[in-house]
XYZ file of C-alpha atoms in Angstrom:
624
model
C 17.496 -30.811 -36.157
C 21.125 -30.617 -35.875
C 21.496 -28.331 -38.830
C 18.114 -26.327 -38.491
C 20.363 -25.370 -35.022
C 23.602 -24.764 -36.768
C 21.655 -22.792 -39.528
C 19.939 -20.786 -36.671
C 23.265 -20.359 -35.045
C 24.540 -18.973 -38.220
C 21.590 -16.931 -39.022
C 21.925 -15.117 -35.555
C 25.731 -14.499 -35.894
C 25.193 -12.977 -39.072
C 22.646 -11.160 -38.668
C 24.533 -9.702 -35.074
C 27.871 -9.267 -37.428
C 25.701 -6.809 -40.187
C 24.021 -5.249 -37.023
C 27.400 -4.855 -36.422
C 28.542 -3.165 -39.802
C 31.303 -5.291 -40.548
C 29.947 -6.351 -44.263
C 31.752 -9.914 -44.278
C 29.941 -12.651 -44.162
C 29.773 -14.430 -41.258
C 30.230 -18.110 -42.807
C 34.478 -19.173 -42.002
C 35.467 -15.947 -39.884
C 36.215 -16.719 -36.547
C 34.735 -15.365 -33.337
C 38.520 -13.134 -32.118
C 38.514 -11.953 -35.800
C 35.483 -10.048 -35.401
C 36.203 -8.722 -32.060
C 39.353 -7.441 -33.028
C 37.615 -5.235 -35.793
C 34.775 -4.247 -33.840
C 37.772 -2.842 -31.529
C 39.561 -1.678 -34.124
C 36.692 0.382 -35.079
C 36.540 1.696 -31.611
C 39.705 2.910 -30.889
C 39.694 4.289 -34.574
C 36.692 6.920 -33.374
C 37.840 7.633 -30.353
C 40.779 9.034 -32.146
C 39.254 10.916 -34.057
C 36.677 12.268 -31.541
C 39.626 13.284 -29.475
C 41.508 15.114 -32.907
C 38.070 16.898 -32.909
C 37.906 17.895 -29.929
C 41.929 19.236 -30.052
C 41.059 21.164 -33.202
C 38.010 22.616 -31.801
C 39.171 23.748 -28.785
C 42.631 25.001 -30.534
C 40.498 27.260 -32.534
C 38.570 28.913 -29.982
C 41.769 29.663 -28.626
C 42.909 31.579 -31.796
C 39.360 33.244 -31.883
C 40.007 34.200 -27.934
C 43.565 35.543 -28.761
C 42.560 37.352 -31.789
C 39.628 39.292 -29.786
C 42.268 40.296 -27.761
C 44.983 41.454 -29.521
C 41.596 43.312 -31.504
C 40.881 45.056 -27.994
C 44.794 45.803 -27.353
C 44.997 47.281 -31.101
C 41.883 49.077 -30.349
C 42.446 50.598 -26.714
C 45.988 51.558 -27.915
C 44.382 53.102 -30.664
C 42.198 55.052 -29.007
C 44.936 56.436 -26.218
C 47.502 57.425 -28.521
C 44.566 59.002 -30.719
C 43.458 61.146 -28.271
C 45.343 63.843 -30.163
C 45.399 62.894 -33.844
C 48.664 63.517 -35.333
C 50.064 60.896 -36.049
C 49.531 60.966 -39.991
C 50.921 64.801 -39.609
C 53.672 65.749 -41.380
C 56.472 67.681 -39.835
C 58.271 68.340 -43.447
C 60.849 66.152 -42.273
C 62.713 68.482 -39.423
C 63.727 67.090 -36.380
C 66.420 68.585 -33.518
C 68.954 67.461 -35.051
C 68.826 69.109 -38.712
C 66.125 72.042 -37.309
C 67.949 75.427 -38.579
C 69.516 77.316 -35.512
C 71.169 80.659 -37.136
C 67.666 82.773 -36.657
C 66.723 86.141 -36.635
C 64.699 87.818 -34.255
C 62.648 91.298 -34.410
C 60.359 93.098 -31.838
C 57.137 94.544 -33.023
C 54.803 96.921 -31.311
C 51.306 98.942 -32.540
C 51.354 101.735 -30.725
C 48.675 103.877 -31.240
C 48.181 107.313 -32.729
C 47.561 109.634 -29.972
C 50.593 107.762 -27.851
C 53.378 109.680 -29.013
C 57.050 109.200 -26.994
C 58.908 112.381 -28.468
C 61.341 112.193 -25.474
C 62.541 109.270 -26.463
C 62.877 107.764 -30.157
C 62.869 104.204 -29.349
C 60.636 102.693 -31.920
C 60.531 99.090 -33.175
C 58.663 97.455 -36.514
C 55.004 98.091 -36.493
C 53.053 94.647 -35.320
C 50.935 95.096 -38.682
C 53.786 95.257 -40.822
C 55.597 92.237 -39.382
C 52.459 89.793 -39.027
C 52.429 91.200 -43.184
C 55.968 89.909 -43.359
C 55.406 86.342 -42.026
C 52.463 85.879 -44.735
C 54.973 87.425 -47.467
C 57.037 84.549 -46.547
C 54.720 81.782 -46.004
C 54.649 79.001 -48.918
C 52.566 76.139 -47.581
C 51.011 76.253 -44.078
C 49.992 79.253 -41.620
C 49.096 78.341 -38.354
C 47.438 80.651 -35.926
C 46.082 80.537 -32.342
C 44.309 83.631 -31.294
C 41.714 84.256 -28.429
C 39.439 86.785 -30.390
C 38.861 87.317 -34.006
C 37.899 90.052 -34.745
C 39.279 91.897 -38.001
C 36.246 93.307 -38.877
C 35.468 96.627 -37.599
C 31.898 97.679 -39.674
C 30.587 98.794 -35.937
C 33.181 100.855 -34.718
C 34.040 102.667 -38.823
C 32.168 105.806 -37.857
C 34.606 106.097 -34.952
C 37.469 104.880 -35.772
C 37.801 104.165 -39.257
C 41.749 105.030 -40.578
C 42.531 102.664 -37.245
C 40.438 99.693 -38.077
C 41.837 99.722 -42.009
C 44.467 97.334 -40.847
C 42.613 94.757 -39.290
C 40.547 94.699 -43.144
C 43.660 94.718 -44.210
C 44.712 91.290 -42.454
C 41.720 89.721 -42.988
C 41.890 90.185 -46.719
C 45.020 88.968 -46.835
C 44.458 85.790 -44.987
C 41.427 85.084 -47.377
C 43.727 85.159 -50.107
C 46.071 82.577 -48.692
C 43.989 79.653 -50.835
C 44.707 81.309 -54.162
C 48.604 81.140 -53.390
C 48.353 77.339 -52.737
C 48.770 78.185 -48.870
C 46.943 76.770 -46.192
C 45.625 77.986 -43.173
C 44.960 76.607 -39.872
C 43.344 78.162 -37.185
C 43.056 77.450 -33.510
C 40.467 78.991 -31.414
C 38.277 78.511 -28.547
C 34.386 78.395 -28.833
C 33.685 81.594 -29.986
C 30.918 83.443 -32.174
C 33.328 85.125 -34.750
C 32.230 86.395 -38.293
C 35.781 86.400 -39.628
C 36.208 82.595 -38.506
C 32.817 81.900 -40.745
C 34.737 83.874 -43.290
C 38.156 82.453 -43.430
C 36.578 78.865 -43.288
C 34.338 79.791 -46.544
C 37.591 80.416 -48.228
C 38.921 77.183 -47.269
C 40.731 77.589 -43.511
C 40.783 74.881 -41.425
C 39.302 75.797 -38.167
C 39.172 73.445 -34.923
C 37.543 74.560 -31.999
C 39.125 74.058 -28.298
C 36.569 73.844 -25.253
C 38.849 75.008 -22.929
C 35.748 75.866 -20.831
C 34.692 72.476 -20.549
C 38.529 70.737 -20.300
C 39.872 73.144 -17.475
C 36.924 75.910 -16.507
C 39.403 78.546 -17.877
C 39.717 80.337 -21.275
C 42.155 79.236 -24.514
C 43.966 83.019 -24.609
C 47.423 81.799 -26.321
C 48.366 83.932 -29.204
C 51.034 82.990 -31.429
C 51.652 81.912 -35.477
C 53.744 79.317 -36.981
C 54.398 79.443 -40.588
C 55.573 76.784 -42.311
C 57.584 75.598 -39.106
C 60.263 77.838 -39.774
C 58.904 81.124 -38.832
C 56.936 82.174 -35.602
C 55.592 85.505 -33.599
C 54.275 85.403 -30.000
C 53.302 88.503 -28.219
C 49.904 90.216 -26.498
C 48.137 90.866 -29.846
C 45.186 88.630 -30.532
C 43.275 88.932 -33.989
C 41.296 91.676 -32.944
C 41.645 95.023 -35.257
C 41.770 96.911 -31.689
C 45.363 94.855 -31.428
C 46.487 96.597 -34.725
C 45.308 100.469 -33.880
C 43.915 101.626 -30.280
C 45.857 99.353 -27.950
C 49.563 99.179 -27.220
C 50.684 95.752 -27.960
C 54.211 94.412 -28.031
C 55.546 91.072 -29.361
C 58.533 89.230 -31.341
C 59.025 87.869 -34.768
C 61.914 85.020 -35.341
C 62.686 84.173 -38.562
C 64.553 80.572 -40.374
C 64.592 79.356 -37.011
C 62.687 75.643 -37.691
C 63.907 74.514 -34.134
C 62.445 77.065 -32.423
C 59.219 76.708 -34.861
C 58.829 72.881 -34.684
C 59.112 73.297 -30.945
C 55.706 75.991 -30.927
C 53.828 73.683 -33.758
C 53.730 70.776 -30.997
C 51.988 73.273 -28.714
C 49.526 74.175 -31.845
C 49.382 70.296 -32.900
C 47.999 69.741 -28.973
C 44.851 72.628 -29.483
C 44.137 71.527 -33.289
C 43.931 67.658 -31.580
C 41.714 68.959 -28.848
C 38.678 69.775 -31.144
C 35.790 67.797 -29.732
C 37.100 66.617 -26.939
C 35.399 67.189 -23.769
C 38.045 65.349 -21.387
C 42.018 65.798 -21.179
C 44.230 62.574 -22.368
C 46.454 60.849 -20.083
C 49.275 59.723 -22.272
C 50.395 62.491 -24.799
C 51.447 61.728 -28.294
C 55.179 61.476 -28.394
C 54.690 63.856 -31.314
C 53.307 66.694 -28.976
C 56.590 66.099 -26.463
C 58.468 69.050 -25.809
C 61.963 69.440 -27.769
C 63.456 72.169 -25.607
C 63.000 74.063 -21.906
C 64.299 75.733 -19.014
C 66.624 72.577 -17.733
C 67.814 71.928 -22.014
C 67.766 75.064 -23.899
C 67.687 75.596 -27.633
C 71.022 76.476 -28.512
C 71.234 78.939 -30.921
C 72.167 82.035 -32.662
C 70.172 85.339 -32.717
C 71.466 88.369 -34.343
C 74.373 87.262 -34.675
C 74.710 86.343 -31.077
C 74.645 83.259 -29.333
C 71.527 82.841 -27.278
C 69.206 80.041 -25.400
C 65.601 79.725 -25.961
C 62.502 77.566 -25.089
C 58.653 77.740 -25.320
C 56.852 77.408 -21.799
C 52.965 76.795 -21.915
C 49.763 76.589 -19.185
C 47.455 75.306 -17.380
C 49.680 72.346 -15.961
C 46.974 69.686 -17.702
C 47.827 70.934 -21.080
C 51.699 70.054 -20.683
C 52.842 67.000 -22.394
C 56.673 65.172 -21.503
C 59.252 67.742 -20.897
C 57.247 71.240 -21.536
C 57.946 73.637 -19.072
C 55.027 75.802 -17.531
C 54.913 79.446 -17.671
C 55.284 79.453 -14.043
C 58.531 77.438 -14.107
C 59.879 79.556 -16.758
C 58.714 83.352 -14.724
C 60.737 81.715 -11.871
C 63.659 80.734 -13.779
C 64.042 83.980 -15.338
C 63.467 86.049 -12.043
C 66.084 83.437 -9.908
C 68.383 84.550 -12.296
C 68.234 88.043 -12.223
C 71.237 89.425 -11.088
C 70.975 93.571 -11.454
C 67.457 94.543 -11.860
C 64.106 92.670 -13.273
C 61.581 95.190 -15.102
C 58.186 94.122 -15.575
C 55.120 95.165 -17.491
C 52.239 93.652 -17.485
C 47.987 94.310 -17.583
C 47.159 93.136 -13.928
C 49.041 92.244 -10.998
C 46.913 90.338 -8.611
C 48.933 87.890 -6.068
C 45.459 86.055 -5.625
C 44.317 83.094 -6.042
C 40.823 83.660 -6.551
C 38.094 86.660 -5.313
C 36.041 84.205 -3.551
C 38.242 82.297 -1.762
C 40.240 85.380 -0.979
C 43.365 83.578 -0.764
C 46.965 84.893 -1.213
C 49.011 83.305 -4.252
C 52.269 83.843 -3.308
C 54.269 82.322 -6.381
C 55.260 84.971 -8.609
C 54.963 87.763 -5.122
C 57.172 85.632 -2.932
C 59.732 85.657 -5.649
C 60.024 89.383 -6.195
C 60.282 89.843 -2.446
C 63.649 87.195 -2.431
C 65.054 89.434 -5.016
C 64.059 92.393 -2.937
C 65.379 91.359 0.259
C 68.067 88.190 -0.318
C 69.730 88.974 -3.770
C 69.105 93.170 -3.875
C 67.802 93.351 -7.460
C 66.374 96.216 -8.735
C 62.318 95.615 -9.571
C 60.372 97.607 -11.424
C 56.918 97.307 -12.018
C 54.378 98.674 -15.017
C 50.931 97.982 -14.415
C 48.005 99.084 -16.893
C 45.743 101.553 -15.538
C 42.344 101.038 -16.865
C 38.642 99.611 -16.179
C 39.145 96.592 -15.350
C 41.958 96.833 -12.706
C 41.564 95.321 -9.050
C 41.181 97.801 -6.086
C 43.637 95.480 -4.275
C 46.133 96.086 -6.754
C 47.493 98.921 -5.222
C 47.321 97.448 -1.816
C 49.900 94.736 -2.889
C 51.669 96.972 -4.656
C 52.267 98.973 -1.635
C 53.064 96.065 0.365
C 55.997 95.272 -1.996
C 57.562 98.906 -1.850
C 57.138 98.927 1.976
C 59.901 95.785 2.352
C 62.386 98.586 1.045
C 61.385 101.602 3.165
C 64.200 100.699 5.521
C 66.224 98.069 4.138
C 70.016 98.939 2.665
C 70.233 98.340 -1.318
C 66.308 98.061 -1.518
C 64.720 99.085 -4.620
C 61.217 98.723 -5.346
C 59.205 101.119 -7.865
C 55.955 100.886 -9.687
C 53.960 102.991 -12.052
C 50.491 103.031 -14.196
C 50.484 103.312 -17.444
C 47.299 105.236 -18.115
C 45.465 105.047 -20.970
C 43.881 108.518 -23.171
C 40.345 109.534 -22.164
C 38.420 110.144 -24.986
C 35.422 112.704 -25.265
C 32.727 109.854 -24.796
C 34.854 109.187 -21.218
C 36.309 105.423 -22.957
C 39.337 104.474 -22.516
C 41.785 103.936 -25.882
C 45.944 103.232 -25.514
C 45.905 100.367 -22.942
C 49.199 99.155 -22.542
C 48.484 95.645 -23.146
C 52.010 93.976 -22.889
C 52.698 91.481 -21.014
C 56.838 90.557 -20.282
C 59.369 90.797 -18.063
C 63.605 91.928 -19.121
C 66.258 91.273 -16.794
C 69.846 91.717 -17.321
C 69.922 88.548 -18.908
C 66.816 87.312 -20.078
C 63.495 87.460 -21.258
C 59.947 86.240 -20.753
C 56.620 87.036 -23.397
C 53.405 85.475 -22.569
C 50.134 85.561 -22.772
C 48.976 85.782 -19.496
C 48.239 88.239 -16.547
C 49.997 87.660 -13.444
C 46.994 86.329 -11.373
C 46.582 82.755 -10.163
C 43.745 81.390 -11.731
C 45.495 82.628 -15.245
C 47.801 79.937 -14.832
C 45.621 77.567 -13.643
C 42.695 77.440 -15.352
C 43.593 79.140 -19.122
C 45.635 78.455 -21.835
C 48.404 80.476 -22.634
C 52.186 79.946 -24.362
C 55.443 81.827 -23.386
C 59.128 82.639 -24.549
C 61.938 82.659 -22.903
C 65.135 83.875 -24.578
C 68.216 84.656 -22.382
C 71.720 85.818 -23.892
C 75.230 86.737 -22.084
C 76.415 89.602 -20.289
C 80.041 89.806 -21.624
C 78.480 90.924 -25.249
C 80.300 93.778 -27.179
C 77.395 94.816 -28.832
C 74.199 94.696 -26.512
C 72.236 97.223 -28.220
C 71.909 94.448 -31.121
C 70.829 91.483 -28.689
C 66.328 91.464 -28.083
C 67.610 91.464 -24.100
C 68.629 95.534 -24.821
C 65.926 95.840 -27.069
C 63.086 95.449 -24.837
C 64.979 96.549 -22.310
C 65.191 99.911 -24.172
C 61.535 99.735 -24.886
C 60.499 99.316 -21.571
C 61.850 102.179 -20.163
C 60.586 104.349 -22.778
C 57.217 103.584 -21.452
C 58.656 103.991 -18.216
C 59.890 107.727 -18.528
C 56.995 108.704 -20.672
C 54.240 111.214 -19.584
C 52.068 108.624 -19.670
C 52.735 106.649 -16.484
C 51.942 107.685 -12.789
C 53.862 106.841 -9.760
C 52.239 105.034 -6.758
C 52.314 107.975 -4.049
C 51.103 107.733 -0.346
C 47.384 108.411 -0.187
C 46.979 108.663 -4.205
C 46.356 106.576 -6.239
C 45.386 106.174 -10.045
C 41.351 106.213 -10.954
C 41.375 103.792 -13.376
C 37.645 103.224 -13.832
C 36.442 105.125 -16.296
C 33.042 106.003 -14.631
C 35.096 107.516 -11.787
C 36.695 109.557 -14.078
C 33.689 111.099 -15.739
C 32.828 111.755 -12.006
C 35.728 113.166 -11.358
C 35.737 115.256 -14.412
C 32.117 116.138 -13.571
C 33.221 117.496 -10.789
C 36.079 119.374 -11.078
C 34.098 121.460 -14.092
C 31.852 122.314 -11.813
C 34.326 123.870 -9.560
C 35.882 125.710 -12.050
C 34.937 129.040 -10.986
C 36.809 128.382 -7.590
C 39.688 127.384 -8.714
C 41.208 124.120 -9.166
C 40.822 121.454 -6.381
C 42.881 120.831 -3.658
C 45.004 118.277 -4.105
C 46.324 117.178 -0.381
C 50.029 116.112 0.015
C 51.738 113.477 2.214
C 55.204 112.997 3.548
C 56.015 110.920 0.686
C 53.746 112.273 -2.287
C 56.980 114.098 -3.748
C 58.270 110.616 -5.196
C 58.962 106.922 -4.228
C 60.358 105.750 -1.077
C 64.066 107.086 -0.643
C 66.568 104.853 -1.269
C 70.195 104.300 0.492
C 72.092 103.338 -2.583
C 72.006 101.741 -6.355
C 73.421 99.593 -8.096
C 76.162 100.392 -10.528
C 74.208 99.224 -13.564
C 71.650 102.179 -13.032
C 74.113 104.973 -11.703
C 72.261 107.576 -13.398
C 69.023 105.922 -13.647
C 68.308 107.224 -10.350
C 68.734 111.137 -11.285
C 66.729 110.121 -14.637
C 63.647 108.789 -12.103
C 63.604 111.751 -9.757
C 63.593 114.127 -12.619
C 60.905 112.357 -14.201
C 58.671 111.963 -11.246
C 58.867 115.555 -10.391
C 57.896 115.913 -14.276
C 54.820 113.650 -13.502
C 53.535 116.026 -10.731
C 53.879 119.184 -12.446
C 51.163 117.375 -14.982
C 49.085 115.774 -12.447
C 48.131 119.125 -11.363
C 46.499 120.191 -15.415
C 44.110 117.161 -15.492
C 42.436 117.186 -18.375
C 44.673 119.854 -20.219
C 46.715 116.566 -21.088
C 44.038 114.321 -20.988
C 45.282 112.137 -18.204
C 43.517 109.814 -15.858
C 42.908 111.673 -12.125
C 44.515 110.583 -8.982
C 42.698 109.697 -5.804
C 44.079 111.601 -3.347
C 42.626 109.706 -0.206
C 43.525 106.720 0.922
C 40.276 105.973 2.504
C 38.841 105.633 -0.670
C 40.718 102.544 -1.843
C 40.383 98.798 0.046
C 42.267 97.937 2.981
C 44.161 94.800 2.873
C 45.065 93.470 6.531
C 47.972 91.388 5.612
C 47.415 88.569 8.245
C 47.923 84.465 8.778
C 50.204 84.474 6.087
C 50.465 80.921 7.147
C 47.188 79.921 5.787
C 47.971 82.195 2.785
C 44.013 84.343 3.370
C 43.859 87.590 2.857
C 41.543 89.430 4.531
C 39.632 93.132 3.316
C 37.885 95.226 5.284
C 35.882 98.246 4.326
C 36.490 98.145 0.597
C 33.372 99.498 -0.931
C 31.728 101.574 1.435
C 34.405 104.456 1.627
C 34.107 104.893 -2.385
C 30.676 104.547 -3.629
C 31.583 105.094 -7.248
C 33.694 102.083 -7.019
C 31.655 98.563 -8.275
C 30.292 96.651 -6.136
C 32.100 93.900 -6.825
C 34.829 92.699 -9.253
C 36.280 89.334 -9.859
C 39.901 88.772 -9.717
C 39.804 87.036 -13.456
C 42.572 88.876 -15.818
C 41.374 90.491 -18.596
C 42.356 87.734 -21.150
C 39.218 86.059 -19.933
C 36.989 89.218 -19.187
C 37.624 90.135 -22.859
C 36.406 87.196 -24.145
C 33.342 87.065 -22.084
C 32.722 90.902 -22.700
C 33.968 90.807 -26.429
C 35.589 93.700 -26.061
C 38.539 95.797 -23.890
């Protein structure tokens, strides 16, 4: 009995100690031994449940780190790439080994029946330069242009010697591919035949939606080639740029600095394409190198010189990129003797609707009017598309110097030639301003919603007074240039109670008209107190001693022709001032201008006009 227990005893502890796993038998091992294993094997697992649970949760936390460091790559990615240049090649140049001993050349089209014979200022045709920078291009051609189009098939039976060149250019920049060259073009979302062209033979084109990023128009117009030489002026790709319009601009040659400066400004439209929202952070790439607070320092002609590019709207402007409105203001604060301006239209509004007074670029010709006594004047086209209130403000400006000492405010219309078919052909579209020591091209009218709303790039070049030989600097140049337009037969002076008729349905009226009173006579054409020239003024500067004599002479010279009409095919003059709109020039304080009675008193006038320039109005029209 004794055993049978013992052996039971036994039995049960072994058959507990291989329940237990410990594979020993259970005969001669003591009780503590087995307890200490069975702990041993315990504390064992629980160290490695608790490694397990380290490595586990160690790895998550790599897998949670790398997601985000993925997300940080990506959304850094994705900001910086919001214009993609970053694999873009700038052929090495940066400011400090960019090439600053340039050259620089105006070029004008002026066209065939615009002839100055009193005065033999001419400058290199705008064909033959843009010719020039493709002579010279070896790799890359980059243009920005508004309107393309070269191609003249529906105007030939009309005018076909004056659209040869635009073929002309177009043929040549299809054969840019064969030389190894390519060619990148910039343009906003237009239907253009040449742009379906040029891209068949290889060019590059990106889109910009201005429309969609800023409600406004892309109406820049400038080349690069090769980043070393560049041309910015009024002409767009259009074959009417190369034949019927006036058009002025300015070629710089080997001047990389200058050039890698503009390609930034080209780099920012190509990197638009697609993109139907504005970035917030700008691509170092796309930062500005120069502008109106750190100049380019350089050498034109010969003669030292400061330069920078300005651009618009203010949402287009990356780190350090002046706007075109910073740079108009620069130039015009630093007038000194006289600031001479030509441009298409001259509209201190902000916008038709609102009917509210812009006062930026207007406020700053009346300080140099009134504070500083500089000379102003201004050239504004005469054709179609210009704003009854144009005169109005005009007017207002030349009535601060009616009777103020040292006051000199003058302004003229450059009228275009009536043709037989009553359109309009020889707009002057330029578009600077020349002081006596700088000067600003650009590619926009002087009306707010230019600036704010559409795209547009400007130069600014000033250079010394105390220069030997000014005639060689681009200051005397267009300088020179501008006052051959300003003499010519061509322009009118704003007169009490007339004004230009620069609609071209008014004119056949008018025309209408007056052959219908032939057999009486010519028409009466009433005078005014001050219809025999601008106001008077007390005194001139030194500068333009015999300007002065020069002006009266040629405004007496302008009314001796107003009186043949259409002998000399020039545009009619209004000779009531009833018949334009009356501006009441009121709460300046809340900057609203107010117009009464504008269309009833001339019913040939439209009904209504908006106060967009005619960058944009040619776009949405296609044509000028």
């Amino acid at each position: 009995m004794e055993l049978r227990g013992n052996r039971g005893a036994m039995g049960g502890l072994d058959v507990r100690g291989q329940g237990l796993g410990l594979g020993m038998p259970a005969i001669g091992i003591p009780a503590s031994s087995i307890i200490t294993a069975v702990q041993q094997q315990d504390y064992s697992s629980s160290v490695w449940l608790r490694r397990r649970d380290k490595l586990e949760h160690s790895q998550q936390k790599c897998i949670v780190i790398f997601a985000l460091v993925c997300c940080f790559a990506v959304l850094v990615a994705l900001i910086f790439s919001a214009v993609d240049i970053w694999g873009e090649d700038e052929d090495g140049i940066t400011e400090e080994n960019c090439s600053r001993n340039c050259r620089v050349v105006l070029v004008e089209n002026i066209p065939d029946d615009i002839s100055f014979l009193d005065n033999g200022t001419s400058h290199l045709p705008l064909s033959v330069g843009l010719y020039s920078l493709l002579d010279r291009a070896i790799r890359v051609v980059e243009i920005v242009s508004p309107l393309w189009l070269l191609n003249s098939s529906d105007y030939e039976s009309s005018f076909q010697p004056a659209a040869r060149q635009g073929r002309a250019l177009l043929s040549r920049l299809q054969g840019l591919k064969a030389k190894g060259i390519q060619l990148k073009i910039s343009s906003g979302p237009i239907d253009s035949t040449e742009l379906g062209m040029l891209a068949k033979h290889y060019a590059e084109v990106h889109y910009v939606n201005t429309t969609a990023l800023t409600k406004g128009h892309l109406l820049s117009s400038f080349w690069v080639v090769d980043r070393r030489h560049i041309y910015i002026g009024s002409a767009s790709m259009d074959w009417r740029s190369l034949a019927t319009r006036k058009e002025l601009g300015v070629l710089v040659y080997d001047c990389s600095c200058l050039a890698l400066d503009l390609h930034r400004v080209f780099s920012l439209y190509w990197g638009l394409q697609y993109k139907d929202f504005i970035p917030s952070f700008w691509s170092k790439r796309l930062f500005a190198l120069f502008n109106r607070d750190a100049p380019l320092e350089l050498t034109l002609n010969s003669t030292k010189a400061q330069a920078y590019v300005s651009s618009s709207p203010d949402v287009f402007i990356p780190k350090d990129r002046s706007s075109d409105l910073e740079a108009i203001s620069r130039v015009i604060q630093e007038a000194r003797h006289f600031i001479y301006i030509s441009i298409i239209d001259y509209l201190p509004l902000l916008s038709r609707s609102a009917q509210r007074y812009w006062s930026r670029i207007d406020g700053l010709i009346r300080e140099a009017l009134i504070l500083r006594k500089v000379r102003v004047r201004l050239l504004i086209s005469c054709w179609e598309k210009t704003h009854p209130l144009t005169f109005n403000f005009v007017w207002s400006l030349r009535s601060l110097c009616m009777e103020q000492v040292n006051c000199s405010l003058e302004a003229k219309f450059f009228n275009p030639r009536v043709q037989r078919d009553g359109s309009l052909q020889g707009i002057n579209h330029n578009r600077f301003m020349v002081t006596d020591q700088a000067i600003y091209l650009g590619n926009l009218d002087w009306v707010g919603n230019e600036f704010n709303l559409n795209a547009g790039v400007g130069l600014v070049i000033s250079q010394p007074e105390g220069v030997e030989e000014r005639n060689s600097t681009v200051v005397e140049q267009l300088r020179a240039a501008f006052e051959r337009d300003w003499f010519s037969r061509y322009t009118r002076s704003l007169q009490a109670n007339k004004i230009p008729v620069c609609n071209k349905h008014q004119i056949n009226r008018l025309v209408q008209i007056k052959t219908s009173h032939i057999d009486n006579g010519p028409m009466p054409i009433r005078t005014g107190q001050h219809d025999n020239g601008p106001a008077p003024m007390r005194s001139s500067h030194k500068d333009d001693g015999q300007t002065g004599v020069k002006t009266r002479h040629h405004d007496d010279k302008l009314s001796k022709i107003s009186h043949q009409g259409k002998a000399n095919e020039l545009v009619p003059i209004i000779d009531s001032y009833q018949e334009r709109g009356r501006v009441k020039m009121s709460h300046f304080d809340n900057r609203q201008v107010q117009v009464k009675g504008a269309h009833r008193d001339n019913p040939m006038e439209p009904p209504s006009q908006s106060a967009e320039s005619s960058g944009s109005r040619e776009i949405l029209n296609g044509s000028l």
